[in-house]
Amino acid sequence: KFEIFNLDMKTGDTLKIKGKISEDADGFSINLGCRSTDLALHLNPRFNESVIVCNSRCSNAWQKEHRDNLCFSRGSTIKISIEMLTDKFQVKLPDGHEVEFPNRHCYDKISYMSIKGGFRVTSFKL
């Protein structure tokens, strides 16, 4: 688990994450918000379902899921870029795939980030 509590991500910023997905990963998640119980973006690739699930969390309650096709595989090294806009998160994935997810909580600042599961971070840049 990779966790940061003082990330200073603001509207207009882009977070770039590079890492390697383990060969036996069921999935992993990248979470952005003010704390683990309040997430503006939960990005959760699931290899057993071949899907990327995006969601948000408010006071520990999950909200409505958004599902997209999975565009990378176990064992690969990938770059993910997440741009925070006023009304949405623009996520750039490998091979030109993009996922948009609304900024449901209207956050203008993100202080919390965690990465869990079968993904080893090799670099990240804000």
Coordinates of C-alpha atoms in Angstrom, one line a residue:
K1 CA 0.0 0.0 0.0
F2 CA 1.3 3.4 -1.0
E3 CA -0.3 6.3 0.9
I4 CA 0.2 10.1 1.0
F5 CA -1.7 12.4 3.4
N6 CA -0.3 15.8 2.3
L7 CA -0.7 15.7 -1.5
D8 CA -1.4 19.2 -2.6
M9 CA -3.4 18.6 -5.8
K10 CA -5.5 21.5 -7.0
T11 CA -7.8 22.1 -9.9
G12 CA -5.8 22.1 -13.1
D13 CA -3.1 19.8 -11.8
T14 CA -2.1 16.5 -13.4
L15 CA -0.9 13.5 -11.4
K16 CA 1.3 11.1 -13.4
I17 CA 1.8 7.6 -12.0
K18 CA 4.1 5.0 -13.5
G19 CA 4.3 1.4 -12.2
K20 CA 4.3 -2.3 -12.8
I21 CA 1.2 -4.5 -12.4
S22 CA 2.1 -7.8 -10.8
E23 CA 1.7 -11.0 -12.9
D24 CA -0.9 -12.4 -10.5
A25 CA -2.9 -9.2 -9.7
D26 CA -6.6 -9.5 -9.4
G27 CA -6.7 -5.7 -9.6
F28 CA -5.5 -2.5 -7.9
S29 CA -6.9 0.8 -6.9
I30 CA -5.8 4.5 -7.1
N31 CA -7.8 6.6 -4.6
L32 CA -7.8 10.4 -4.4
G33 CA -9.7 12.5 -1.9
C34 CA -9.4 14.2 1.5
R35 CA -9.2 10.9 3.4
S36 CA -9.9 7.2 2.9
T37 CA -13.6 7.6 3.8
D38 CA -14.1 10.6 1.4
L39 CA -12.8 9.9 -2.1
A40 CA -13.3 12.1 -5.1
L41 CA -12.0 9.4 -7.4
H42 CA -11.6 5.6 -6.9
L43 CA -10.0 4.1 -10.0
N44 CA -10.2 0.3 -9.7
P45 CA -9.0 -1.9 -12.6
R46 CA -10.3 -5.5 -12.1
F47 CA -8.6 -8.1 -14.2
N48 CA -11.0 -11.0 -13.4
E49 CA -13.9 -8.8 -14.8
S50 CA -11.8 -7.1 -17.6
V51 CA -13.2 -3.8 -16.4
I52 CA -12.1 -0.5 -14.8
V53 CA -14.6 0.6 -12.1
C54 CA -14.6 4.3 -11.1
N55 CA -16.5 5.5 -8.1
S56 CA -16.5 8.1 -5.3
R57 CA -17.1 7.7 -1.6
C58 CA -18.8 10.1 0.8
S59 CA -18.6 9.6 4.6
N60 CA -17.6 6.0 4.0
A61 CA -20.6 5.3 1.6
W62 CA -19.8 4.2 -1.9
Q63 CA -21.8 6.0 -4.7
K64 CA -22.8 5.0 -8.2
E65 CA -20.2 3.0 -10.1
H66 CA -19.0 3.9 -13.6
R67 CA -17.6 1.0 -15.6
D68 CA -15.2 1.1 -18.6
N69 CA -13.2 -1.4 -20.6
L70 CA -9.9 -2.5 -19.3
C71 CA -7.1 -1.6 -21.7
F72 CA -4.0 -3.1 -20.1
S73 CA -2.9 -6.5 -18.7
R74 CA -1.3 -8.2 -15.7
G75 CA 2.5 -8.0 -15.8
S76 CA 2.7 -4.8 -17.8
T77 CA 4.4 -1.5 -16.9
I78 CA 1.9 1.4 -17.4
K79 CA 1.6 5.1 -17.1
I80 CA -1.6 6.7 -15.8
S81 CA -2.2 10.4 -15.9
I82 CA -5.0 12.0 -13.9
E83 CA -6.0 15.6 -14.5
M84 CA -8.2 17.3 -12.0
L85 CA -10.6 19.7 -13.6
T86 CA -13.4 21.8 -12.0
D87 CA -16.2 19.4 -13.0
K88 CA -14.4 16.1 -13.7
F89 CA -11.3 13.9 -13.6
Q90 CA -9.7 13.2 -17.0
V91 CA -7.8 9.9 -16.8
K92 CA -5.3 9.0 -19.6
L93 CA -4.5 5.3 -19.8
P94 CA -2.2 3.3 -22.0
D95 CA -2.8 3.1 -25.8
G96 CA -4.7 6.4 -26.0
H97 CA -7.6 5.2 -23.8
E98 CA -9.3 7.9 -21.7
V99 CA -11.8 7.7 -18.9
E100 CA -13.7 10.7 -17.6
F101 CA -15.3 10.7 -14.1
P102 CA -17.3 13.6 -12.6
N103 CA -15.9 15.6 -9.6
R104 CA -19.0 14.7 -7.7
H105 CA -17.9 16.5 -4.4
C106 CA -16.8 19.6 -6.3
Y107 CA -13.4 19.3 -4.6
D108 CA -10.9 22.0 -5.6
K109 CA -8.1 20.4 -3.6
I110 CA -7.0 16.8 -3.0
S111 CA -4.8 16.0 0.0
Y112 CA -5.1 12.2 0.2
M113 CA -3.8 9.5 -2.2
S114 CA -3.5 5.8 -1.8
I115 CA -2.6 3.0 -4.2
K116 CA -3.5 -0.5 -3.1
G117 CA -3.3 -4.0 -4.6
G118 CA -1.2 -5.5 -7.3
F119 CA 0.5 -2.4 -8.6
R120 CA 4.1 -1.3 -7.6
V121 CA 4.7 2.4 -8.1
T122 CA 8.0 3.2 -9.8
S123 CA 7.5 7.0 -10.1
F124 CA 4.9 9.6 -9.6
K125 CA 4.8 13.3 -10.3
L126 CA 2.3 16.1 -9.6

